[in-house]
Amino acid sequence: MAYPFSEIEPKWRRFWLENKTFATDTSRTDKPKYYVLSMYPYPSGQGLHIGHPESYTAVDILARYKRHRGFEVLNPMGWDAFGLPAEQYAMKNNVHPSVTTKANIDNFRRQLQAIGFSIDWDREVDTTDPGYYKWTQWIFLQIYNAWFDSRVAKGRHINELIAELEEKGSADLPKPDHYNGPEWEFDAEGWKNLLPIEQQNFLANFRLVYEDEIPVNWCGELGTVLANEEVDEWVEKGFTVERRPTRQWMMRITAYADRLQAGHANINWPVSTTDMQANWIGKSYGAEITFQTESGEELRIFTTRPDTIFGATFMTIAPEHPLAATLTSEEQREVVEAYRKEASLKSELDRQTGDEKTGVFTGSYAINPANGERIPIWIADYVLASYGTGAIMAVPGQDERDWEFAEKFNLPIVRTVLPPDGFDEGKPYIGDGPAINSNFLNGLNIAEAKEKMITWVEEKGIGEAKVNYKLRDWLFSRQRYWGEPIPLVRYEGGIIEPVDESELPLTLPELKEFKPSGSTESPLALTGDWLNVEHPTFGAGRRETNTMPQWAGSCWYYIRYLDPENGEQMIAPEVEERWLPVDFYIGGSEHTVTHLLYSRFWHQVLHDLGHLKSEEPFTRLLHQGMILGENSQKMSKSRGNVINPDDVIAESGADALRTFEMFMGPLEMDKPWSSNGIEGIRRFLNRAWGMIVGDERRETIVEDRPMTPDEERILHGTIRKVTEDIEGIRFNTAISALMVFVNEFLNLETKPKVAMESFAVLISPFAPHFAEEVWQRLGGEETIANATWPEYDPEKIKVDEVEIVLQVNSKIKDRITVPAGASAEELEKIALENELVKGLIEGKTVRKIVAVPDKLVNVIAG
RNA sequence: GCCCGGGUGGCGGAAUAGGCAGACGCAUCGGACUUAAAAUCCGAAGCCUCGUAAGGGGCGUGGGGGUUCAAGUCCCCCCCCGGGUACCA
């Protein structure tokens, strides 16, 4: 039949590859640049999923469109190739993960190339390539050797901190919240007198990379620690995951919490995405206040409602709170210890899903500093050790959780905000209102009372205003082989030194056998030669066996695409200055609080350290929706509704696949696959082919002749619609405009050549193979890829006559044709002379006439 | 619970400075071509209802109110579906 896609498509794909049609010259300055990016895939053994081409096609449309518009376009592709599946396969079959990774990449590349994307294939990046991860390690060391100076809200090199310490000690430095090191106050002399290990411990409180002992998700069967987002998956598969405290490398992303949130103002992202990030960062304003206990300990709490302190009738501390044991009385010791033990055995999930509040009394009391009342201290796991200070003042009158707890354990409840009339007596009141039972705060609303209370505690010297974040530091190390080695060495005596830059990349050692180390360490712990090092100054050392998480490589891949071969630098400065940030980024919304947050963090750090000029990585972001099975359910093997792109291409061609995925609906929405639907696109392409080239059934004559006004109107209307819809990312309606064009032109005796050429360019972002072929047959030069996008003339779109609606009492009664642009007065006159209208208003009074030019006339009569 | 996104024919979806609801496509039906079918081409079609027919009437964008000459679109209340998050003090 008509359109021979199986011949045309491979022909043009070969042409593009051989001629490097889509190579990007980043040194060009005579054209504006445009950098489009799609989230690169993890090259799994399953091959490409039908969902992959959706975002890649959307990006490709923008790339090809911008190229037609005269931009120098970069549209790259690469591989997020480290990851657990390859390692597990390696362990099962004792095949090096690089072998399966390479095979998977080759397969992915083949599949992607079969769809005809305008990708510069000479810029591929592969996160597992030592030439790439050399720079991942290099960036890690930049971050390791950086600290966040809260005085200027900026990341700085650690040497600047050391210089300050050598000059004036810790005098001007803000003490970190959870400072853990030598005596805090010292002068220049004091710093110099510290032992190297003490200095190291001091600096560790500042570095953006630090070690911590924290509970992680340990999976014995896998012999590895899992990321929180991975736990469910493996538990579902029947693996056991327990929490076990382990030494871990952390990245201090919390230092950048404010910057990450403030940066949202400068990027054009979906609000749902920035909202979610802001939620995740979870900034809240409140106060930290110290409560004295009867035993003499000071118990520090964080609250967002300092105004309610007169209603604090008890205190609650987390089971892991450092003072938990101290504050426990002898009588209560047994029951408290039992409770703490029980809490430690529960997983985080169990703790959260328990719907009944639990807790025990410590036996000791604190004094409410506001009213001097003696209030009991409880231990309960609804208070989290990791948020705030791990202790709260419980104000049941104004807090649901505290209310629930107070009711269960018969603790007193005092309202300090007057609820409105009719408010349920059996509930806490969270809303605003005048303060009551609160001494000098009485009558003030929440905001006023908060402010006054904060001033009061500050004057008393027992507290101050405080900002808190939900965001936690980033657990950066994984106990895996198949990841970037962390380039740090621990020497005897505990001194930690980074691997020298000149020794990067620190490559993964070969292993004879792939198996878990059996401990919480990665298989790297099983290697002798690689593991142990000797240093002229520090002596014997042992390499870090942790590797980086999968997010590491993807934190900066968009940078490397710009200069993938550079062996001297992460990127040449002049290239980064001209080409970053990415102009348009498309990828799944599931990465909102991981990849998209981590990348912004790294970018901001690299910016602060002077390695990047731009402050944000991705100017504009969009998420594609999911492609569901024909039954509108998620595609999965078990549901038997999986569609394989290879099959679709074999059956209908790549152009049909691309065009159909864009035609199904708005890009960002979920939509079900339809095999009938893609048939419709094939039919459309066949008709378009018939229109320009002709087929067995129909000769077509393309003539180099002037267009009739009607033809011009349709062509220019199509150009406008397609152009505006591409700019507005409404690809589905752009395609329908192309369909309308074909329906209009298909049956003309002869087709004006200029209209056919314009049509070829308009369709080329969607169906590029088709466009190339018809372009060639129309006598176009070489490739359509660089053809100029057609311009529309608004004058040519105008019509002489329009059909308008005549309404009587807002009901449509007639449709008439009037000259375009007729004034309201003229329309009124025409309407009142209309026979139908006359008949309907006969004997009635015309009360009002609404006339909207080119739309309607509404006669109100009664 | 909270935060997003969504609800329009048999189906995917169009249409918002408020102005002809259902563009375009799928499926369906009728016709042409064919020995026949497929493919292709031409045409019909939101639902209900009255009429032999031409044609007429009513109802319609999750539900209920409201604003307006006019509401899918704006305002208030509610329901359902999808995603995220979850004791963050």
Short mmCIF file of N, CA, C and O (backbone and C1' of nucleotides) in Angstrom, two decimals, chain B residues 32-79:
data_model
loop_
_atom_site.label_atom_id
_atom_site.label_comp_id
_atom_site.label_asym_id
_atom_site.label_seq_id
_atom_site.Cartn_x
_atom_site.Cartn_y
_atom_site.Cartn_z
P A B 32 -24.03 1.02 -2.98
"O5'" A B 32 -22.71 1.74 -3.49
"C5'" A B 32 -22.79 2.83 -4.41
"C4'" A B 32 -21.41 3.33 -4.73
"C3'" A B 32 -20.46 2.28 -5.30
"O3'" A B 32 -20.66 2.09 -6.68
"C1'" A B 32 -19.37 3.50 -3.59
P C B 33 -20.52 0.64 -7.33
"O5'" C B 33 -18.96 0.36 -7.18
"C5'" C B 33 -18.01 1.10 -7.93
"C4'" C B 33 -16.61 0.71 -7.50
"C3'" C B 33 -16.31 -0.77 -7.54
"O3'" C B 33 -15.94 -1.20 -8.84
"C1'" C B 33 -15.58 0.12 -5.47
P U B 34 -16.60 -2.49 -9.47
"O5'" U B 34 -16.04 -3.65 -8.54
"C5'" U B 34 -14.67 -3.98 -8.55
"C4'" U B 34 -14.39 -5.06 -7.52
"C3'" U B 34 -15.28 -6.29 -7.62
"O3'" U B 34 -14.82 -7.19 -8.62
"C1'" U B 34 -15.09 -5.60 -5.35
P U B 35 -15.88 -7.80 -9.63
"O5'" U B 35 -16.75 -8.77 -8.70
"C5'" U B 35 -18.06 -9.19 -9.10
"C4'" U B 35 -18.48 -10.36 -8.25
"C3'" U B 35 -18.29 -10.14 -6.76
"O3'" U B 35 -19.44 -9.52 -6.19
"C1'" U B 35 -17.34 -12.23 -7.38
P A B 36 -19.22 -8.32 -5.17
"O5'" A B 36 -18.63 -9.08 -3.91
"C5'" A B 36 -19.47 -9.93 -3.12
"C4'" A B 36 -18.64 -10.69 -2.10
"C3'" A B 36 -17.84 -9.80 -1.16
"O3'" A B 36 -18.64 -9.39 -0.05
"C1'" A B 36 -16.44 -11.49 -2.03
P A B 37 -18.42 -7.97 0.60
"O5'" A B 37 -17.06 -8.17 1.40
"C5'" A B 37 -17.05 -8.92 2.62
"C4'" A B 37 -15.65 -9.30 2.98
"C3'" A B 37 -14.70 -8.15 3.31
"O3'" A B 37 -14.89 -7.68 4.63
"C1'" A B 37 -13.60 -9.68 1.89
P A B 38 -14.69 -6.15 4.94
"O5'" A B 38 -13.09 -5.99 4.88
"C5'" A B 38 -12.27 -6.63 5.85
"C4'" A B 38 -10.83 -6.53 5.42
"C3'" A B 38 -10.31 -5.12 5.20
"O3'" A B 38 -9.91 -4.52 6.40
"C1'" A B 38 -9.71 -6.48 3.37
P A B 39 -10.23 -2.96 6.64
"O5'" A B 39 -9.33 -2.25 5.53
"C5'" A B 39 -7.91 -2.28 5.62
"C4'" A B 39 -7.30 -1.78 4.34
"C3'" A B 39 -7.77 -0.39 3.90
"O3'" A B 39 -7.05 0.64 4.56
"C1'" A B 39 -7.93 -1.86 2.08
P U B 40 -7.81 1.97 4.98
"O5'" U B 40 -8.18 2.62 3.57
"C5'" U B 40 -7.16 3.07 2.70
"C4'" U B 40 -7.76 3.45 1.37
"C3'" U B 40 -8.85 4.51 1.44
"O3'" U B 40 -8.30 5.81 1.50
"C1'" U B 40 -9.59 2.73 0.08
P C B 41 -9.04 6.96 2.32
"O5'" C B 41 -10.22 7.35 1.33
"C5'" C B 41 -9.93 7.92 0.06
"C4'" C B 41 -11.18 7.98 -0.76
"C3'" C B 41 -12.36 8.68 -0.08
"O3'" C B 41 -12.28 10.08 -0.21
"C1'" C B 41 -13.10 6.64 -1.00
P C B 42 -12.85 10.99 0.92
"O5'" C B 42 -14.41 10.92 0.66
"C5'" C B 42 -14.96 11.44 -0.54
"C4'" C B 42 -16.44 11.17 -0.57
"C3'" C B 42 -17.20 11.60 0.67
"O3'" C B 42 -17.52 12.97 0.66
"C1'" C B 42 -17.86 9.41 0.07
P G B 43 -17.60 13.76 2.04
"O5'" G B 43 -18.83 13.07 2.79
"C5'" G B 43 -20.16 13.45 2.47
"C4'" G B 43 -21.15 12.49 3.09
"C3'" G B 43 -21.39 12.58 4.59
"O3'" G B 43 -22.17 13.71 4.94
"C1'" G B 43 -21.36 10.32 3.93
P A B 44 -22.15 14.27 6.42
"O5'" A B 44 -22.97 13.16 7.22
"C5'" A B 44 -24.39 13.07 7.08
"C4'" A B 44 -24.92 12.00 8.00
"C3'" A B 44 -24.65 12.24 9.48
"O3'" A B 44 -25.65 13.09 10.04
"C1'" A B 44 -24.09 10.01 8.93
P A B 45 -25.21 14.25 10.99
"O5'" A B 45 -25.08 13.50 12.39
"C5'" A B 45 -26.21 12.87 12.99
"C4'" A B 45 -25.75 11.81 13.94
"C3'" A B 45 -24.78 12.29 15.02
"O3'" A B 45 -25.46 12.84 16.13
"C1'" A B 45 -23.90 10.37 14.00
P G B 46 -24.83 14.08 16.85
"O5'" G B 46 -24.60 13.48 18.30
"C5'" G B 46 -23.50 12.63 18.57
"C4'" G B 46 -23.49 12.33 20.05
"C3'" G B 46 -24.83 11.81 20.57
"O3'" G B 46 -24.88 10.41 20.49
"C1'" G B 46 -24.10 13.65 21.88
P C B 47 -26.28 9.75 20.05
"O5'" C B 47 -27.13 9.86 21.40
"C5'" C B 47 -26.69 9.21 22.59
"C4'" C B 47 -27.54 9.65 23.75
"C3'" C B 47 -29.04 9.55 23.52
"O3'" C B 47 -29.53 8.24 23.74
"C1'" C B 47 -28.54 11.66 24.43
P C B 48 -30.75 7.76 22.81
"O5'" C B 48 -31.99 8.54 23.44
"C5'" C B 48 -32.39 8.29 24.79
"C4'" C B 48 -33.41 9.32 25.23
"C3'" C B 48 -34.67 9.39 24.37
"O3'" C B 48 -35.60 8.37 24.67
"C1'" C B 48 -33.91 11.58 24.84
P U B 49 -36.56 7.87 23.51
"O5'" U B 49 -37.48 9.15 23.25
"C5'" U B 49 -38.43 9.57 24.23
"C4'" U B 49 -39.06 10.87 23.80
"C3'" U B 49 -39.82 10.83 22.48
"O3'" U B 49 -41.13 10.30 22.66
"C1'" U B 49 -38.44 12.75 22.52
P C B 50 -41.81 9.56 21.43
"O5'" C B 50 -42.38 10.78 20.59
"C5'" C B 50 -43.43 11.60 21.11
"C4'" C B 50 -43.72 12.74 20.16
"C3'" C B 50 -43.95 12.34 18.71
"O3'" C B 50 -45.25 11.83 18.48
"C1'" C B 50 -42.52 14.21 18.79
P G B 51 -45.44 10.70 17.37
"O5'" G B 51 -45.01 11.43 16.04
"C5'" G B 51 -45.88 12.40 15.44
"C4'" G B 51 -45.25 12.94 14.18
"C3'" G B 51 -44.82 11.88 13.16
"O3'" G B 51 -45.90 11.36 12.42
"C1'" G B 51 -43.13 13.52 13.38
P U B 52 -45.92 9.79 12.11
"O5'" U B 52 -44.61 9.55 11.25
"C5'" U B 52 -44.13 8.23 10.98
"C4'" U B 52 -43.56 8.13 9.60
"C3'" U B 52 -42.56 9.21 9.24
"O3'" U B 52 -41.25 8.81 9.63
"C1'" U B 52 -44.18 9.03 7.52
P A B 53 -40.24 9.84 10.31
"O5'" A B 53 -39.95 10.85 9.12
"C5'" A B 53 -39.10 10.47 8.04
"C4'" A B 53 -39.23 11.44 6.90
"C3'" A B 53 -38.72 12.84 7.19
"O3'" A B 53 -37.35 12.92 6.84
"C1'" A B 53 -40.90 12.95 6.25
P A B 54 -36.28 13.67 7.77
"O5'" A B 54 -36.44 15.19 7.29
"C5'" A B 54 -35.95 15.58 6.00
"C4'" A B 54 -36.65 16.83 5.57
"C3'" A B 54 -36.51 18.01 6.52
"O3'" A B 54 -35.30 18.73 6.27
"C1'" A B 54 -38.77 17.74 5.92
P G B 55 -34.30 19.05 7.47
"O5'" G B 55 -35.24 19.56 8.66
"C5'" G B 55 -35.74 20.89 8.66
"C4'" G B 55 -37.02 20.94 9.45
"C3'" G B 55 -36.88 21.17 10.96
"O3'" G B 55 -36.66 22.53 11.28
"C1'" G B 55 -38.39 19.39 10.60
P G B 56 -35.89 22.89 12.60
"O5'" G B 56 -36.93 22.51 13.74
"C5'" G B 56 -38.12 23.28 13.90
"C4'" G B 56 -39.05 22.65 14.90
"C3'" G B 56 -38.59 22.60 16.34
"O3'" G B 56 -38.68 23.86 16.97
"C1'" G B 56 -39.60 20.55 15.79
P G B 57 -37.61 24.25 18.08
"O5'" G B 57 -38.03 23.34 19.31
"C5'" G B 57 -39.27 23.57 19.99
"C4'" G B 57 -39.51 22.49 21.01
"C3'" G B 57 -38.44 22.33 22.08
"O3'" G B 57 -38.55 23.31 23.10
"C1'" G B 57 -39.02 20.20 21.26
P G B 58 -37.24 23.81 23.84
"O5'" G B 58 -36.85 22.58 24.77
"C5'" G B 58 -37.72 22.22 25.85
"C4'" G B 58 -37.32 20.87 26.40
"C3'" G B 58 -35.94 20.78 27.02
"O3'" G B 58 -35.92 21.31 28.34
"C1'" G B 58 -36.28 18.92 25.62
P C B 59 -34.58 21.96 28.87
"O5'" C B 59 -33.65 20.69 29.09
"C5'" C B 59 -34.05 19.66 29.96
"C4'" C B 59 -33.07 18.52 29.91
"C3'" C B 59 -31.61 18.93 30.09
"O3'" C B 59 -31.30 19.16 31.44
"C1'" C B 59 -31.78 17.41 28.28
P G B 60 -29.94 19.92 31.81
"O5'" G B 60 -28.91 18.73 31.64
"C5'" G B 60 -27.60 19.03 31.42
"C4'" G B 60 -26.92 17.94 30.63
"C3'" G B 60 -25.55 18.38 30.22
"O3'" G B 60 -24.66 18.07 31.27
"C1'" G B 60 -26.70 17.62 28.33
P U B 61 -23.92 19.26 32.05
"O5'" U B 61 -22.42 18.86 31.73
"C5'" U B 61 -22.08 17.46 31.67
"C4'" U B 61 -20.59 17.34 31.47
"C3'" U B 61 -19.78 18.09 32.51
"O3'" U B 61 -18.65 17.32 32.82
"C1'" U B 61 -19.24 18.88 30.37
P G B 62 -18.05 17.37 34.26
"O5'" G B 62 -19.02 16.47 35.14
"C5'" G B 62 -19.19 15.08 34.86
"C4'" G B 62 -19.72 14.38 36.06
"C3'" G B 62 -20.73 15.18 36.88
"O3'" G B 62 -22.02 15.09 36.36
"C1'" G B 62 -19.07 14.29 38.30
P G B 63 -23.06 16.30 36.60
"O5'" G B 63 -23.37 16.20 38.16
"C5'" G B 63 -24.23 15.19 38.66
"C4'" G B 63 -24.52 15.45 40.11
"C3'" G B 63 -25.14 16.81 40.41
"O3'" G B 63 -26.52 16.84 40.19
"C1'" G B 63 -23.37 16.40 41.91
P G B 64 -27.22 18.19 39.75
"O5'" G B 64 -27.16 19.04 41.11
"C5'" G B 64 -27.81 18.56 42.28
"C4'" G B 64 -27.59 19.51 43.42
"C3'" G B 64 -27.83 20.97 43.10
"O3'" G B 64 -29.20 21.29 43.06
"C1'" G B 64 -25.82 20.76 44.32
P G B 65 -29.65 22.67 42.40
"O5'" G B 65 -29.20 23.67 43.54
"C5'" G B 65 -29.28 25.04 43.32
"C4'" G B 65 -28.52 25.77 44.40
"C3'" G B 65 -28.10 27.17 43.99
"O3'" G B 65 -29.16 28.07 44.19
"C1'" G B 65 -26.21 26.03 44.77
P G B 66 -29.68 28.88 42.89
"O5'" G B 66 -28.53 29.98 42.78
"C5'" G B 66 -28.26 30.80 43.91
"C4'" G B 66 -26.91 31.44 43.81
"C3'" G B 66 -26.71 32.41 42.66
"O3'" G B 66 -27.34 33.65 42.90
"C1'" G B 66 -24.78 31.07 42.92
P U B 67 -27.94 34.49 41.69
"O5'" U B 67 -26.61 35.10 41.06
"C5'" U B 67 -25.81 35.99 41.80
"C4'" U B 67 -24.60 36.39 41.01
"C3'" U B 67 -24.90 36.88 39.59
"O3'" U B 67 -25.28 38.24 39.59
"C1'" U B 67 -23.12 35.32 39.54
P U B 68 -26.57 38.67 38.71
"O5'" U B 68 -26.07 38.45 37.22
"C5'" U B 68 -25.01 39.23 36.69
"C4'" U B 68 -24.63 38.73 35.34
"C3'" U B 68 -25.79 38.58 34.35
"O3'" U B 68 -26.14 39.82 33.78
"C1'" U B 68 -24.40 36.66 34.26
P C B 69 -27.70 40.12 33.46
"O5'" C B 69 -28.01 39.21 32.19
"C5'" C B 69 -29.37 39.05 31.78
"C4'" C B 69 -29.39 38.31 30.46
"C3'" C B 69 -28.56 37.04 30.42
"O3'" C B 69 -29.28 35.94 30.95
"C1'" C B 69 -28.10 38.34 28.51
P A B 70 -28.56 34.91 31.87
"O5'" A B 70 -27.47 34.28 30.88
"C5'" A B 70 -27.91 33.44 29.81
"C4'" A B 70 -26.74 33.05 28.96
"C3'" A B 70 -25.59 32.37 29.70
"O3'" A B 70 -25.86 30.99 29.87
"C1'" A B 70 -24.74 34.04 28.26
P A B 71 -25.35 30.25 31.13
"O5'" A B 71 -23.77 30.25 30.97
"C5'" A B 71 -23.14 29.60 29.87
"C4'" A B 71 -21.99 28.77 30.40
"C3'" A B 71 -22.38 27.67 31.36
"O3'" A B 71 -21.47 26.58 31.21
"C1'" A B 71 -20.98 29.18 32.47
P G B 72 -21.76 25.52 30.13
"O5'" G B 72 -20.57 24.51 30.38
"C5'" G B 72 -20.57 23.69 31.56
"C4'" G B 72 -19.18 23.21 31.84
"C3'" G B 72 -18.23 24.28 32.36
"O3'" G B 72 -18.33 24.38 33.76
"C1'" G B 72 -17.21 23.08 30.59
P U B 73 -18.23 25.77 34.52
"O5'" U B 73 -16.90 26.42 33.90
"C5'" U B 73 -15.61 25.94 34.28
"C4'" U B 73 -14.56 26.72 33.54
"C3'" U B 73 -14.49 28.19 33.95
"O3'" U B 73 -13.15 28.57 34.17
"C1'" U B 73 -14.88 28.01 31.61
P C B 74 -12.63 28.56 35.66
"O5'" C B 74 -13.41 29.82 36.27
"C5'" C B 74 -12.87 31.12 36.17
"C4'" C B 74 -13.69 32.07 37.01
"C3'" C B 74 -14.13 31.53 38.36
"O3'" C B 74 -13.10 31.66 39.33
"C1'" C B 74 -15.98 32.52 37.29
P C B 75 -13.03 30.64 40.54
"O5'" C B 75 -14.21 31.15 41.48
"C5'" C B 75 -14.12 32.38 42.17
"C4'" C B 75 -15.33 32.54 43.07
"C3'" C B 75 -15.59 31.35 43.99
"O3'" C B 75 -14.78 31.39 45.14
"C1'" C B 75 -17.60 31.97 42.93
P C B 76 -14.38 30.02 45.85
"O5'" C B 76 -15.73 29.59 46.58
"C5'" C B 76 -16.21 30.31 47.70
"C4'" C B 76 -17.49 29.69 48.19
"C3'" C B 76 -17.41 28.20 48.49
"O3'" C B 76 -16.84 27.93 49.75
"C1'" C B 76 -19.35 28.64 47.22
P C B 77 -16.02 26.55 49.93
"O5'" C B 77 -17.18 25.46 49.99
"C5'" C B 77 -18.07 25.43 51.10
"C4'" C B 77 -19.16 24.41 50.85
"C3'" C B 77 -18.69 22.99 50.57
"O3'" C B 77 -18.32 22.28 51.74
"C1'" C B 77 -20.36 23.58 49.01
P C B 78 -17.15 21.19 51.61
"O5'" C B 78 -17.86 20.00 50.82
"C5'" C B 78 -18.91 19.26 51.42
"C4'" C B 78 -19.59 18.39 50.39
"C3'" C B 78 -18.77 17.27 49.79
"O3'" C B 78 -18.64 16.16 50.66
"C1'" C B 78 -19.97 18.35 48.08
P C B 79 -17.40 15.14 50.45
"O5'" C B 79 -17.82 14.33 49.15
"C5'" C B 79 -18.95 13.46 49.18
"C4'" C B 79 -19.13 12.81 47.83
"C3'" C B 79 -17.92 12.03 47.30
"O3'" C B 79 -17.85 10.73 47.86
"C1'" C B 79 -18.76 13.42 45.58
#
